[in-house]
Structures are given as C-alpha cells and as structure tokens.
Short mmCIF file of C-alpha atoms in Angstrom, two decimals:
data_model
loop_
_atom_site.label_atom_id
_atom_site.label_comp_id
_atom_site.label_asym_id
_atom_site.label_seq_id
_atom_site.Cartn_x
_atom_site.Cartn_y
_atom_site.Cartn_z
CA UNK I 14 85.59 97.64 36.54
CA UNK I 15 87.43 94.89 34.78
CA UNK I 16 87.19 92.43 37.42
CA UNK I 17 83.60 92.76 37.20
CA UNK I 18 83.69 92.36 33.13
CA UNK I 19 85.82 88.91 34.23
CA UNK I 20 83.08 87.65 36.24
CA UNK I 21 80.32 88.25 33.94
CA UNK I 22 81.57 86.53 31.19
CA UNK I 23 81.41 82.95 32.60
CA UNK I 24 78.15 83.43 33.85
CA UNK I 25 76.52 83.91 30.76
CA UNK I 26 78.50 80.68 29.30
CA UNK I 27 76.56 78.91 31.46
CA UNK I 28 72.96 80.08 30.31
CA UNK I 29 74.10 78.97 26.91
CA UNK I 30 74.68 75.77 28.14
CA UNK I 31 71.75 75.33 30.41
CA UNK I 32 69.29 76.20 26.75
CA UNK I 33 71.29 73.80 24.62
CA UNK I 34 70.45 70.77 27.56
CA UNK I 35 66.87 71.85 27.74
CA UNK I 36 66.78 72.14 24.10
CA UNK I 37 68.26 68.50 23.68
CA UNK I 38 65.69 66.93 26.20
CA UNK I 39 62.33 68.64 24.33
CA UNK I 40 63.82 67.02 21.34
CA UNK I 41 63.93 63.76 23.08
CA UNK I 42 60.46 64.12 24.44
CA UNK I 43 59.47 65.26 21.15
CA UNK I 44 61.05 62.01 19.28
CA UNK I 45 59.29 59.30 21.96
CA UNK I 46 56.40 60.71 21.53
CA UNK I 47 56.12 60.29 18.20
CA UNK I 48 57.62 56.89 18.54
CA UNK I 49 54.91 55.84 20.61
CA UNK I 50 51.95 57.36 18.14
CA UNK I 51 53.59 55.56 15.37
CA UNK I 52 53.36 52.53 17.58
CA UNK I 53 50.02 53.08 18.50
CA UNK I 54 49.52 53.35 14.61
CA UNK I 55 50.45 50.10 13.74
CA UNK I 56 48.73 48.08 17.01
CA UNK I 57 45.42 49.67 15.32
CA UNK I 58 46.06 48.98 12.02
CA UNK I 59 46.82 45.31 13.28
CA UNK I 60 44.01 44.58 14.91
CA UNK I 61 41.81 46.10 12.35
CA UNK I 62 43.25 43.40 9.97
CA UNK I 63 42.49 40.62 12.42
CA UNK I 64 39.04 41.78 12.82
CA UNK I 65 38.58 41.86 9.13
CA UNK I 66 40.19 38.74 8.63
CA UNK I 67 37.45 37.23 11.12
CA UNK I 68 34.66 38.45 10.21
CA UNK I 69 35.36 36.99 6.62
CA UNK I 70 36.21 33.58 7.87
CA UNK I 71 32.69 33.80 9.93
CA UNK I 72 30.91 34.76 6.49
CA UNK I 73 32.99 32.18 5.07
CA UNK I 74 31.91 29.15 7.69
CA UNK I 75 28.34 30.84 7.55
CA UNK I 76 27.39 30.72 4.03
CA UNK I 77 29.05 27.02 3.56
CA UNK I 78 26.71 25.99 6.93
CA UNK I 79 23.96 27.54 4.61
CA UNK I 80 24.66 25.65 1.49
CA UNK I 81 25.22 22.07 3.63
CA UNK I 82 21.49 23.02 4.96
CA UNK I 83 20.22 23.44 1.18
CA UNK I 84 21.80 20.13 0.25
CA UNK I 85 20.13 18.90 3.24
CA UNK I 86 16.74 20.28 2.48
CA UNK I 87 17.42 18.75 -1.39
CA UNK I 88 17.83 15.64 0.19
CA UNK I 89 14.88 15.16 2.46
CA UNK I 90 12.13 16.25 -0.24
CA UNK I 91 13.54 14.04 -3.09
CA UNK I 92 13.26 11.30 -0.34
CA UNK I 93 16.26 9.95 -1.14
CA UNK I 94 17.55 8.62 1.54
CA UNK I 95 17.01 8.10 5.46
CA UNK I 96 20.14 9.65 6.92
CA UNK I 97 20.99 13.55 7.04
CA UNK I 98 24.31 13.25 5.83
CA UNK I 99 25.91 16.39 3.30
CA UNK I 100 25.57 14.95 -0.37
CA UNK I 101 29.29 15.13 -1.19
CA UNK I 102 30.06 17.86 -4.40
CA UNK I 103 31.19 16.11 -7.50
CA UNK I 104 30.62 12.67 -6.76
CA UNK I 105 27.18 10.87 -7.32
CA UNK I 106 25.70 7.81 -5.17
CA UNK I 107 23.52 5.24 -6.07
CA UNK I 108 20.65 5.12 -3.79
CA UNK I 109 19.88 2.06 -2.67
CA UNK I 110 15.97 1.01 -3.20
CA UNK I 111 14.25 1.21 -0.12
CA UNK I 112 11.81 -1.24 1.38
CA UNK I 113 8.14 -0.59 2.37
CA UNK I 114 8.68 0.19 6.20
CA UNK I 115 11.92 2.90 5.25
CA UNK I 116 8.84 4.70 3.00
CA UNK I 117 6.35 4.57 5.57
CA UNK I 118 8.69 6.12 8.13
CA UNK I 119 9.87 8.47 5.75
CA UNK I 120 6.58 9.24 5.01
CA UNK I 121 5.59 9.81 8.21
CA UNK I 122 8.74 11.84 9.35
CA UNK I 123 8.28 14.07 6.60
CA UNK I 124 4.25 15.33 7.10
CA UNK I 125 4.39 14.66 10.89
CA UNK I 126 3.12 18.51 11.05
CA UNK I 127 1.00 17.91 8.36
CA UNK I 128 -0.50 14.70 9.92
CA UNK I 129 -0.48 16.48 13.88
CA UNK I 130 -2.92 19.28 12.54
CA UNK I 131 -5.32 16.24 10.86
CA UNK I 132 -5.08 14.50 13.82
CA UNK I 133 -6.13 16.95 15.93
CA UNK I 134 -8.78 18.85 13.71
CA UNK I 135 -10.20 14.86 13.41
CA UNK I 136 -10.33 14.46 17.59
CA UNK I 137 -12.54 18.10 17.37
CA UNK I 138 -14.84 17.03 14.52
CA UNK I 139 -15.53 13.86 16.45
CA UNK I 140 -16.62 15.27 19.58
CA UNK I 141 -18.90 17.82 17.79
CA UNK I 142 -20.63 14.69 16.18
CA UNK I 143 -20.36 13.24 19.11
CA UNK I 144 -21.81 15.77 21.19
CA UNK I 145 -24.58 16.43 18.46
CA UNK I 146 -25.12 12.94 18.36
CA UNK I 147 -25.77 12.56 22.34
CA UNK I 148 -27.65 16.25 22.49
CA UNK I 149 -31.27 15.95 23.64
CA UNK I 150 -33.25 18.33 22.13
CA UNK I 151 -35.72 20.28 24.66
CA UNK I 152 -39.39 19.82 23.62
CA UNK I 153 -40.17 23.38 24.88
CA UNK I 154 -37.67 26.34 25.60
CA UNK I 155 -38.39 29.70 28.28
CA UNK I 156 -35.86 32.18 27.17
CA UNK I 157 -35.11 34.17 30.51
CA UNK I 158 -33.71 37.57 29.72
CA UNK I 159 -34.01 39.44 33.32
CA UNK I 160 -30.85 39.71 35.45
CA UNK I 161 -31.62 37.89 38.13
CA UNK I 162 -29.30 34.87 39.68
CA UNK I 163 -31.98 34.24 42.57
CA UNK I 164 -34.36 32.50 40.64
CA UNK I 165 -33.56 29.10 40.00
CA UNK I 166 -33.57 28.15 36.53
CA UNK I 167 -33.55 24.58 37.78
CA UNK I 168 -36.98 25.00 39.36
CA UNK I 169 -38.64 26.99 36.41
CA UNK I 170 -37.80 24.13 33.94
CA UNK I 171 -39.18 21.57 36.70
CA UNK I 172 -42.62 23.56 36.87
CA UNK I 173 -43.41 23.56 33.52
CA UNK I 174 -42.33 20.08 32.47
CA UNK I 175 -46.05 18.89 33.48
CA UNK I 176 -47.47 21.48 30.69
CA UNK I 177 -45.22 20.25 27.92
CA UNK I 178 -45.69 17.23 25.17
CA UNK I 179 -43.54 14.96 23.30
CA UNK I 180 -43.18 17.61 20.38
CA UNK I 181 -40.01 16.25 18.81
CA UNK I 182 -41.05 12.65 18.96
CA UNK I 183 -37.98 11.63 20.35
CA UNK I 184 -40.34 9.57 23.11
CA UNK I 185 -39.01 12.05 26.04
CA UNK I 186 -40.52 15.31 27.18
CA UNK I 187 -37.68 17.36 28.07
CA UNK I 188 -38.49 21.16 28.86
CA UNK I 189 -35.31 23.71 29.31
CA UNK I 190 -34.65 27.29 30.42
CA UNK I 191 -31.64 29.47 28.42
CA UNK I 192 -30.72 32.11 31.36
CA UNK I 193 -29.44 35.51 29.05
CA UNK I 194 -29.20 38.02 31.79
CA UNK I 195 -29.47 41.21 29.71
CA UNK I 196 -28.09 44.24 31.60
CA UNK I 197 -29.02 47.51 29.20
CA UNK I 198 -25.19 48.46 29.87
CA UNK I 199 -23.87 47.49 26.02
CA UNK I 200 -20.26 47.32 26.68
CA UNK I 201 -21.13 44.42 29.75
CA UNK I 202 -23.67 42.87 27.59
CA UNK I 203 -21.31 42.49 24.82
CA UNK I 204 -18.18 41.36 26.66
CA UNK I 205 -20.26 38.51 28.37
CA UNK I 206 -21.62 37.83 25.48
CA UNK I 207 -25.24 38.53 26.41
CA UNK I 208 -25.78 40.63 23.12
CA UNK I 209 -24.62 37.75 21.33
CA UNK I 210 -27.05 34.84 22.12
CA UNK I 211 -30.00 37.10 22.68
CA UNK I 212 -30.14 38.12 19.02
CA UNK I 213 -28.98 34.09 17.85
CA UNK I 214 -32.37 32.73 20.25
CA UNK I 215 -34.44 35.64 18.77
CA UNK I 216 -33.65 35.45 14.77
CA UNK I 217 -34.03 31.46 15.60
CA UNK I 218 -37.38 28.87 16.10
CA UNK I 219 -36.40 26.92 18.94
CA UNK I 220 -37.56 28.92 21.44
CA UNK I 221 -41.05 31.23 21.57
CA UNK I 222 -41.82 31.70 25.28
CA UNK I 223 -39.83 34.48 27.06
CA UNK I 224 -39.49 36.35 30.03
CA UNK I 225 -38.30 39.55 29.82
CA UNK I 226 -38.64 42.71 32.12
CA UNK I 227 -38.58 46.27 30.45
CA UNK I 228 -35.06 46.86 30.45
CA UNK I 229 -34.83 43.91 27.68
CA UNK I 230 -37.57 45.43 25.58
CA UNK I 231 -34.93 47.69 23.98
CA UNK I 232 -33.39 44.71 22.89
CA UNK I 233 -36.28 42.44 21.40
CA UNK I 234 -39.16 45.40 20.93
CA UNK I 235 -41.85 43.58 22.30
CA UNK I 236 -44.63 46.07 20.27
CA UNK I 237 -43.48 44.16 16.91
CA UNK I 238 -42.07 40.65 18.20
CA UNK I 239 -44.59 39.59 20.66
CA UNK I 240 -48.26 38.84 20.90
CA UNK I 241 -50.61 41.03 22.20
CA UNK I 242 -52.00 39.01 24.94
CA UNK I 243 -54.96 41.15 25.58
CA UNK I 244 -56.59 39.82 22.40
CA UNK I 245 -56.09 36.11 23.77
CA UNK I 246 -57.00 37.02 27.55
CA UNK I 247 -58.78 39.54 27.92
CA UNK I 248 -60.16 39.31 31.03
CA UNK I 249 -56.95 38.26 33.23
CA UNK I 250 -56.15 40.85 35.51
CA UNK I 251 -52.42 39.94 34.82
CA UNK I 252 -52.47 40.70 30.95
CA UNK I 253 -51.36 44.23 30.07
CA UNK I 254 -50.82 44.40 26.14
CA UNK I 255 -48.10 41.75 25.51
CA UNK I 256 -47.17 40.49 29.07
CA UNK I 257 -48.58 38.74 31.57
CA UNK I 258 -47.04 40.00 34.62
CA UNK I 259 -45.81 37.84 37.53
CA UNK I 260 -45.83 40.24 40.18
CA UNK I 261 -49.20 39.55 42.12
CA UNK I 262 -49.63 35.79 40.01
CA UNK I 263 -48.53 32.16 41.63
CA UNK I 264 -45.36 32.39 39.59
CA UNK I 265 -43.30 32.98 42.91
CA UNK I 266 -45.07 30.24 44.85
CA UNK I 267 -45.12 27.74 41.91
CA UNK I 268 -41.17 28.18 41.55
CA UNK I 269 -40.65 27.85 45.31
CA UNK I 270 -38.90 31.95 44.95
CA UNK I 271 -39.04 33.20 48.52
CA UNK I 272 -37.56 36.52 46.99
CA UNK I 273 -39.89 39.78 45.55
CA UNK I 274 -40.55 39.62 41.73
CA UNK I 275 -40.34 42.89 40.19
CA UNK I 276 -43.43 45.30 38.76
CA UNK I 277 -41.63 44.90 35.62
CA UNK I 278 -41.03 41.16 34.96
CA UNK I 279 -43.77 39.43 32.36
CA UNK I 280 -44.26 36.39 30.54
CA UNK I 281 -44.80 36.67 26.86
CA UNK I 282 -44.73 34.30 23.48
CA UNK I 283 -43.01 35.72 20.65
CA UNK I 284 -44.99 35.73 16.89
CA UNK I 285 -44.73 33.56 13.95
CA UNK I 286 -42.97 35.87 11.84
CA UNK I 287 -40.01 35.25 9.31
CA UNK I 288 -36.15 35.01 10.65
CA UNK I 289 -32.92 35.22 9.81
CA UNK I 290 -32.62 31.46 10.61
CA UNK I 291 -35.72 30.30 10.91
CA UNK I 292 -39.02 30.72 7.88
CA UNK I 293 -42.23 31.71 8.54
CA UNK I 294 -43.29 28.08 8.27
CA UNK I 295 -41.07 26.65 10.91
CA UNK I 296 -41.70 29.73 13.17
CA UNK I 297 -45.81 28.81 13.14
CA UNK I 298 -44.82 24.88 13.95
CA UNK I 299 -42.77 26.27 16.95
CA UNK I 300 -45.60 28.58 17.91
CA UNK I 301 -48.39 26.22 17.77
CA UNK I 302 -46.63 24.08 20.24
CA UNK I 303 -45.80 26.70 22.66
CA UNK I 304 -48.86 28.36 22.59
CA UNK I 305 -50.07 24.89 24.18
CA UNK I 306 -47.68 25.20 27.14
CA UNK I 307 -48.05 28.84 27.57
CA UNK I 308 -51.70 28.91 27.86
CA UNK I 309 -51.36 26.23 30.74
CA UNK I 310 -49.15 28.07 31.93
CA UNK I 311 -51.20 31.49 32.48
CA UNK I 312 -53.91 28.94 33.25
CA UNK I 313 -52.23 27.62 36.19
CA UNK I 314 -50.60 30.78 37.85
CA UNK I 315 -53.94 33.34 37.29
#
C-alpha cells in the first residue's frame, strides 16, 4: 500500500507542471495578439491622417486653381492685356497702351461666340431674301387634297397652264399644283404634316380651286367653304351640289392618267369669304381670277 502512495505522488507533480506550461503559452498567445491589434491600431490611424492630410492639400491646390481662374476672368473682361498670365497679388503693372490691331483682335477673341451666332443667323436671313427674292409666284394654284401618288402633279399643272392669265403681272403665266394628301387617319396626317398645310392653304387667298374627294370634306366642310356649282351649271351632268366630279369627265384623258379615278374625287372652287390670313377683299380678287380658269376648265373636260 505504501509503494503505491510513492508512485502516485510524482505523477500528480507532473499535471501541475503540464497546467502551469499551458497556462504560460495562452498568456503568450494572449499578449501577441493584442500586440498585433494595437499594431493594427496605429497602421489605421496612420493612414487616416495621410488621407486627411491629402484631401486638404487637394482643396488647398483646388480653390487656389479657382482663384488664378477668377484673376484670369478679371483680366480678359477689363481687356487689359493680350496674354493669360496670373495678375501677381500685391504688386500692380502698368499696362502698356495698346495699338489698333491688339484691340481689334481682342475684340474679336472676346465675342467670337457672340459674332459666330450673327454670322450665321446673317447667312439664314440672306437666303430667305434670297429665296423670296428669286420665288415665282404661280398665277393660278389647284390645291390637291386626295391621296393619290399616281396622278402626276406635273401633268395637271401642264393641262391647265393654257386656261390661265398673267394675273400677277409679273409678264409670266405660271400655273402650280400643292399635292396635300389628306388621309382621315389624324395621328398620320399630323405627323406628316398634312393637317398642317391644309388648314395654312385654306385660312389663306392664294389658292381657290381644289380637288378633294369625300374623305377630305371632314377637313374643309365643303357645305360652308365651297360653291354650290349647281347654281353656276346647272345642266352638266357632272355637277352634283359643290363638285364637279371627274369620274366619267375627260379629266383622265386630258392628264394622260391611264389609272381609274374614283366615284368620289371632284373639282370645286372655294368662296370669297373672310380668313384668318386673308380679308374678304383679297379673297374676291383671288376668286374672280380663278373662277376664269375653272370655268374653262369644266368647259373643256364636260
């Protein structure tokens, strides 16, 4: 029984020592550890005071660049001088006088925008005078408002050239045909633009004589705006209240149109009645001159 005591006692010695080594090492782990967090610590803290210290020598270098610029800016509207150099703080130049071809240049260099948008507004105004200058203005106009690219426009305005007059006294007889193929779908009509000059050539006196197919009589009303033929013609077979329709007339032959005209396509002359852009006055001048090509017109294809 003692031996065994003997033996136990060194035994648990060694247990004592084996804690107090794993004790000592936990302690060591324990101390690098925080070694390296207060490391870690200080790296951040550095480099947050290097970024700080950069971004304030950026704001720094920034808001000088911004002053130099307002010097600058100074400079060139007082027209003091030619060059962009930075007007040095705390020290005043004279400026020499300049001669006549350093203020011209100045001049220029300073409105060159100015002098670009002149310019070019000046080119535009020229060729509008230009171009209304050069215009020939037609002695008689056909508005065409059916939607149809077959006919040819070109022919039309050849036909009735023989039936017009020198109305302008410009020493020419020019006739002309304005082609405004109107649809009845609004949002086509309106995005070619169709809408557009069809109510411009009908608040307007330069042209009377149309021809127009039911569809477009939504968009002029016929009833008010146009004559009733059947009190000027009333025996053509062709005349049905304010159209004289092409469909069995010469119209086809006359115009060289090898296609079918439709039941619905007439020829009409609008009334002397007061417009948005035209008086009653100048409306009965238009109208007694196209009443004298119309009515050789229905003449000629009845």
């Amino acid at each position: 029984m003692e031996d065994n005591n003997k033996k136990n006692i060194p035994e648990n010695n060694n247990d004592d020592k084996i804690k107090v080594g794993e004790q000592s090492v936990f302690d060591t782990l324990k101390e690098q550890r925080k070694q390296r967090k207060h490391e870690q610590l200080e790296f951040e803290s550095q480099m947050t005071r290097q970024i700080a210290e950069e971004k304030q020598k950026q704001r720094l270098e920034y808001e000088k660049k911004l002053q130099q610029e307002k010097i600058e800016l100074l400079r060139m509207k007082q027209n003091n001088s030619d060059e962009s150099d930075i007007i040095p703080t705390g020290e005043t130049e004279e400026t020499p006088e300049r001669t006549l071809g350093q203020k011209i240049s100045s001049f220029f260099y300073l409105n060159k925008w100015w002098l670009g948008l002149f310019a070019m507004f000046g080119i535009i105004a020229g060729f509008l005078i230009y171009d209304y200058a050069t215009k020939k203005n037609p002695d008689t106009v056909i508005l065409f408002f059916e939607d149809n690219d077959d006919i040819d426009k070109l022919a039309l305005r050849d036909y009735i050239e023989p039936f017009c007059e020198d109305f302008n006294g410009d020493g020419e007889i020019i006739p002309d045909v304005y082609y405004i193929p109107y649809t009845g779908d609004d949002q086509k009509d309106y995005s070619s633009g169709t809408s557009t000059k069809l109510m411009a050539e009908m608040q307007s006196a330069e042209a009377m004589i149309v021809i127009c197919n039911e569809k477009s009589a939504e968009a002029i009303s016929p009833e008010y705006t146009l004559v009733n033929l059947e009190e000027l013609y009333p025996d053509n077979p062709h005349v049905k209240k304010y159209g004289f329709y092409l469909k069995d007339s010469k119209f086809a032959e006359k115009i060289g149109y090898s296609g079918t005209i439709d039941d619905d396509v007439y020829l009409g002359i609008r009334k002397p009645l007061e417009m948005t852009w035209a008086s009653k006055k100048e409306m009965q001048k238009a109208y007694d001159e196209s009443i004298i090509v119309f009515d050789r017109m229905i003449q000629d294809l009845t």
